Coordinates of C-alpha atoms in Angstrom, one line a residue:
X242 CA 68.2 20.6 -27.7
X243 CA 71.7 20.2 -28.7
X244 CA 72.2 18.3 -32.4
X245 CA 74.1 15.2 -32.1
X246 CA 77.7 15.4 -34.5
X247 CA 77.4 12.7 -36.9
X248 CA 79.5 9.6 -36.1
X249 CA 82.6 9.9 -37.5
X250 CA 82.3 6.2 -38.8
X251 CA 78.9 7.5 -40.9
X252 CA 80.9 10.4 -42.3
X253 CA 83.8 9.0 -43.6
X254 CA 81.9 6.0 -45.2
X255 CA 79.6 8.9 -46.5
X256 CA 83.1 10.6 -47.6
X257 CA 84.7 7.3 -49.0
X258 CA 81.6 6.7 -50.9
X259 CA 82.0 10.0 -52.8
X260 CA 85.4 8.6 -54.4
X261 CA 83.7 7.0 -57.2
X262 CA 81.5 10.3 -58.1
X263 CA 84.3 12.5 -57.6
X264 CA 87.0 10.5 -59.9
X265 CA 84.2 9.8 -62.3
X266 CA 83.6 13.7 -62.8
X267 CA 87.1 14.6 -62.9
X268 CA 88.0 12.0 -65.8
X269 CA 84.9 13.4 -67.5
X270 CA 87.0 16.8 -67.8
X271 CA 90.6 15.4 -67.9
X272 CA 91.6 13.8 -70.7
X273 CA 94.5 12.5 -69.4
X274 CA 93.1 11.3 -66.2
X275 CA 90.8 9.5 -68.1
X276 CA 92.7 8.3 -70.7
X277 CA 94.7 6.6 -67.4
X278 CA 91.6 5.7 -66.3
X279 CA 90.6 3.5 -69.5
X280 CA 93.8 1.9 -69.3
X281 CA 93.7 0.7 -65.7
X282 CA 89.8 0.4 -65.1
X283 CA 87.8 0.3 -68.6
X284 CA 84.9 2.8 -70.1
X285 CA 82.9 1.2 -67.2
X286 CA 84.6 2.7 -64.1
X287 CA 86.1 6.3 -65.7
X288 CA 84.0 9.6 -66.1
X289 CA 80.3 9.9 -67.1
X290 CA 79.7 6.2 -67.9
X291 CA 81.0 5.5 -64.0
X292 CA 79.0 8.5 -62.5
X293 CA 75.3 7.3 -63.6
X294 CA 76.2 3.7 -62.7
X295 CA 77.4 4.1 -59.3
X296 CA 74.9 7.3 -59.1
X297 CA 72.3 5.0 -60.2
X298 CA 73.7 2.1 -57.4
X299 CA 73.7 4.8 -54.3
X300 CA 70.1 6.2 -55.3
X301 CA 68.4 2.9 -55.2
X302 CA 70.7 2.0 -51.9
X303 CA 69.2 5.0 -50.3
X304 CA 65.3 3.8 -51.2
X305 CA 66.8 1.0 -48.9
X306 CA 67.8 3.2 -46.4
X307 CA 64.4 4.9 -46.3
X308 CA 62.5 1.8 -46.1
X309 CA 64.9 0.9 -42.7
X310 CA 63.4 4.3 -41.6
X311 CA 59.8 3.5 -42.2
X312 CA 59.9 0.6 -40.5
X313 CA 60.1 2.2 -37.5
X314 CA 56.8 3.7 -37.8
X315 CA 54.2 0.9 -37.7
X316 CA 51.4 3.0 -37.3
X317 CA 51.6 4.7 -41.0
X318 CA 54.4 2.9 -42.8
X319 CA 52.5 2.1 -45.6
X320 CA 53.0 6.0 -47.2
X321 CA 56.8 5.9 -45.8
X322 CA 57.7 2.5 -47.4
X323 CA 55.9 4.2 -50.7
X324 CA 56.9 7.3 -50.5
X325 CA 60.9 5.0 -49.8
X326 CA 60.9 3.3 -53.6
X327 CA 60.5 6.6 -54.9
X328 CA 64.4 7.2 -55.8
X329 CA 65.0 3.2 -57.0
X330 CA 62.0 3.7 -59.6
X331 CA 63.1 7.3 -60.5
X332 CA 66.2 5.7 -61.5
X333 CA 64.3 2.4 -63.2
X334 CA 62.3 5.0 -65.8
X335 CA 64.2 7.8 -66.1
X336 CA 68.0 7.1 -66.0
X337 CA 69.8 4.8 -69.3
X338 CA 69.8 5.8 -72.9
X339 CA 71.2 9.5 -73.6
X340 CA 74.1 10.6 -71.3
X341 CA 73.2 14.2 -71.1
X342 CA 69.0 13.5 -70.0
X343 CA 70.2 10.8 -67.4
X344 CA 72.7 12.8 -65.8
X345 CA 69.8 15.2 -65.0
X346 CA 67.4 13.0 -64.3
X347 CA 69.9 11.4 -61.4
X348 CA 71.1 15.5 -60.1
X349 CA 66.8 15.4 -60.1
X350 CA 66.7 12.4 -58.7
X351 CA 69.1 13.1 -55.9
X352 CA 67.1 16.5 -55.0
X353 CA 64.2 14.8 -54.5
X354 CA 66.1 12.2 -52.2
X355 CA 67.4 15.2 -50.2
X356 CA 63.9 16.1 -50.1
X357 CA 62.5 12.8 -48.6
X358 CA 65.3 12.5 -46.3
X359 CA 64.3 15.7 -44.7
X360 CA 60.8 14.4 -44.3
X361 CA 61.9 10.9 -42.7
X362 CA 63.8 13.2 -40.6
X363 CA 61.3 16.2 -39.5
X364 CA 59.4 12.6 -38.7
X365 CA 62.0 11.5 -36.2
X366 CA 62.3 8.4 -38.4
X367 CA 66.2 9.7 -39.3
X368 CA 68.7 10.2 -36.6
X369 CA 69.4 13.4 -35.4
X370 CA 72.6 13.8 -37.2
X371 CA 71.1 12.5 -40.5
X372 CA 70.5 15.5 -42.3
X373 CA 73.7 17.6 -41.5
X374 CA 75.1 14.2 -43.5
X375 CA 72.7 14.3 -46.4
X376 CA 73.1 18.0 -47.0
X377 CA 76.9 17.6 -47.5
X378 CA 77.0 14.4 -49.5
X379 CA 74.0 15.6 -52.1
X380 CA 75.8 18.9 -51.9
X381 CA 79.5 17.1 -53.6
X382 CA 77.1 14.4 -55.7
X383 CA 75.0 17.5 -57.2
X384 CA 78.8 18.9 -57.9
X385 CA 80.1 16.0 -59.5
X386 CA 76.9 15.4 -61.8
X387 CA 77.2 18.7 -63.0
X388 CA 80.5 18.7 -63.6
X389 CA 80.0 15.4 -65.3
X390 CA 77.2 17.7 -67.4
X391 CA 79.7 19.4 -68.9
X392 CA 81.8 17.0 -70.3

């Protein structure tokens, strides 16, 4: 059986949503970058401040995602739609306060995501193409989180 490409409009929406992660992680180490940042966008939307909000926003959009998924299994959706609000609480009790514990706790949070994607997948409740996605997107977040780590 052949695996289907991913639609090019999926991948670069996936891409474009990257933007945010990957300019938050590079003001995180450029002071100048995000001292141009500050000026034009505020402490809200520049480096580590902007990579756990809008890491904190995807995470929970993805428990949305995976409860699309589950809903196409009547049968047992009960454990997929709980095993689906998994990331969105991660993010409720163990992402605000100190900088350096949330940014793990979201790279965490985003492994275990990659981790229930593949199972909605190896379900055939994911398209075909879904995982190819995931594993490049987590892939440049997991990247991004770290390199906001280091800031």
């Amino acid at each position: 059986m052949t695996r289907q490409p991913i639609p090019p409009a999926a991948l670069w929406l996936g891409l474009a949503g990257l933007l945010p992660f990957v300019w938050g992680a590079a003001c995180a180490q450029s002071d100048a970058l995000a001292a141009w940042g500050l000026a034009i966008a505020g402490p809200r939307l520049t480096g580590v401040p902007l990579v756990l909000g809008y890491g904190v926003i995807i995470l929970s959009f993805m428990s949305g995602v995976l409860w699309g998924f589950a809903a196409k299994q009547p049968k047992v959706a009960a454990i997929y739609y709980i095993l689906s609000v998994l990331p969105a609480l991660w993010v409720l009790f163990l992402v605000g306060g100190d900088l350096t514990a949330s940014v793990a706790a979201l790279g965490l949070g985003y492994i275990g995501l990659l981790a229930l994607d593949w199972l909605f997948a190896s379900r055939g409740l994911a398209p075909d193409w879904w995982m190819q996605l995931r594993l490049l997107l987590t892939a440049i977040v997991l990247a991004c989180l770290a390199v906001a780590a280091l800031a």
